[in-house]
Every structure is written in C-alpha cells, then in structure tokens.
Coordinates of N, CA and C in Angstrom, one line a residue:
X1 N 16.4 9.1 13.2 CA 15.6 9.4 12.0 C 15.0 10.8 12.2
X2 N 14.9 11.6 11.1 CA 14.3 12.9 11.2 C 12.8 12.9 11.1
X3 N 12.2 14.0 11.5 CA 10.7 14.0 11.4 C 10.2 13.9 10.0
X4 N 10.9 14.4 9.0 CA 10.5 14.2 7.6 C 10.4 12.8 7.2
X5 N 11.4 12.0 7.6 CA 11.5 10.6 7.2 C 10.4 9.8 8.0
X6 N 10.1 10.2 9.2 CA 9.1 9.5 10.0 C 7.7 9.8 9.4
X7 N 7.5 11.0 8.9 CA 6.2 11.4 8.2 C 6.1 10.6 6.9
X8 N 7.2 10.5 6.2 CA 7.2 9.7 4.9 C 6.8 8.3 5.2
X9 N 7.4 7.7 6.2 CA 7.1 6.3 6.6 C 5.7 6.1 7.0
X10 N 5.2 7.1 7.8 CA 3.8 7.0 8.2 C 2.8 7.1 7.0
X11 N 3.1 7.9 6.0 CA 2.3 8.0 4.8 C 2.3 6.7 4.0
X12 N 3.5 6.2 3.9 CA 3.7 4.9 3.1 C 2.9 3.8 3.8
X13 N 3.0 3.7 5.1 CA 2.3 2.7 5.9 C 0.8 2.8 5.7
X14 N 0.3 4.1 5.8 CA -1.1 4.4 5.6 C -1.6 3.9 4.2
X15 N -0.8 4.3 3.2 CA -1.2 3.9 1.8 C -1.2 2.4 1.7
X16 N -0.2 1.7 2.3 CA -0.2 0.2 2.2 C -1.4 -0.4 2.9
X17 N -1.8 0.2 4.1 CA -2.9 -0.3 4.8 C -4.2 -0.1 4.0
X18 N -4.4 1.1 3.5 CA -5.6 1.4 2.7 C -5.7 0.6 1.5
X19 N -4.5 0.3 0.8 CA -4.5 -0.5 -0.4 C -4.9 -1.9 -0.1
X20 N -4.4 -2.4 1.1 CA -4.6 -3.8 1.4 C -6.0 -4.1 2.0
X21 N -6.6 -3.1 2.6 CA -7.9 -3.3 3.3 C -9.1 -3.1 2.5
X22 N -9.2 -3.7 1.3 CA -10.4 -3.7 0.5 C -10.4 -2.7 -0.6
X23 N -9.5 -1.8 -0.7 CA -9.5 -0.9 -1.9 C -9.1 -1.7 -3.1
X24 N -8.0 -2.4 -3.0 CA -7.5 -3.3 -4.1 C -7.4 -2.5 -5.4
X25 N -7.0 -1.3 -5.3 CA -6.8 -0.5 -6.5 C -5.4 -0.6 -7.1
X26 N -4.9 0.4 -7.8 CA -3.6 0.3 -8.4 C -2.4 0.2 -7.4
X27 N -2.7 0.5 -6.1 CA -1.6 0.5 -5.1 C -1.6 -0.9 -4.3
X28 N -2.5 -1.8 -4.7 CA -2.6 -3.1 -4.0 C -1.3 -3.9 -4.2
X29 N -0.8 -4.4 -3.1 CA 0.5 -5.1 -3.2 C 0.3 -6.5 -3.7
X30 N 1.1 -6.9 -4.7 CA 0.9 -8.2 -5.3 C 1.3 -9.3 -4.4
X31 N 2.2 -9.1 -3.4 CA 2.6 -10.2 -2.5 C 1.5 -10.5 -1.5
X32 N 0.5 -9.6 -1.3 CA -0.6 -9.9 -0.4 C -1.5 -11.0 -1.0
X33 N -1.6 -10.9 -2.4 CA -2.5 -11.9 -3.1 C -1.9 -12.1 -4.4
X34 N -1.3 -13.3 -4.6 CA -0.4 -13.5 -5.8 C -1.2 -13.7 -7.1
X35 N -2.2 -12.9 -7.3 CA -3.0 -12.9 -8.6 C -2.8 -11.6 -9.3
X36 N -2.2 -11.6 -10.5 CA -2.0 -10.3 -11.2 C -3.2 -9.5 -11.5
X37 N -4.4 -10.2 -11.5 CA -5.7 -9.5 -11.8 C -6.0 -8.4 -10.8
X38 N -5.5 -8.5 -9.6 CA -5.8 -7.5 -8.6 C -5.1 -6.2 -8.9
X39 N -4.0 -6.2 -9.6 CA -3.3 -5.0 -10.0 C -4.1 -4.1 -10.9
X40 N -4.9 -4.7 -11.8 CA -5.6 -3.9 -12.7 C -6.9 -3.4 -12.1
X41 N -7.3 -3.8 -10.9 CA -8.4 -3.3 -10.3 C -9.6 -4.3 -10.3

C-alpha cells in the first residue's frame, strides 16, 4: 500500500473514532447504535 492510501485510512479511522466517542454527530455510525435518531444529532 502506498503512503497516500495509508494516510487516507488513518484519516478515516480517526473520523470513525471521533464520531463514535461521544460526538454522535452526522458521522456517527448507525451500526454502533441501531437507533436512527443518532444520525440526526
């Protein structure tokens, strides 16, 4: 894998972690909590 792809994966992981760790904003993953209300904020 190239450095660009590694950087992209790192950014995606960071976004997922931030979204899952209490932000619960528009990037919150529905599979973590199967309530559609969490998607709207």
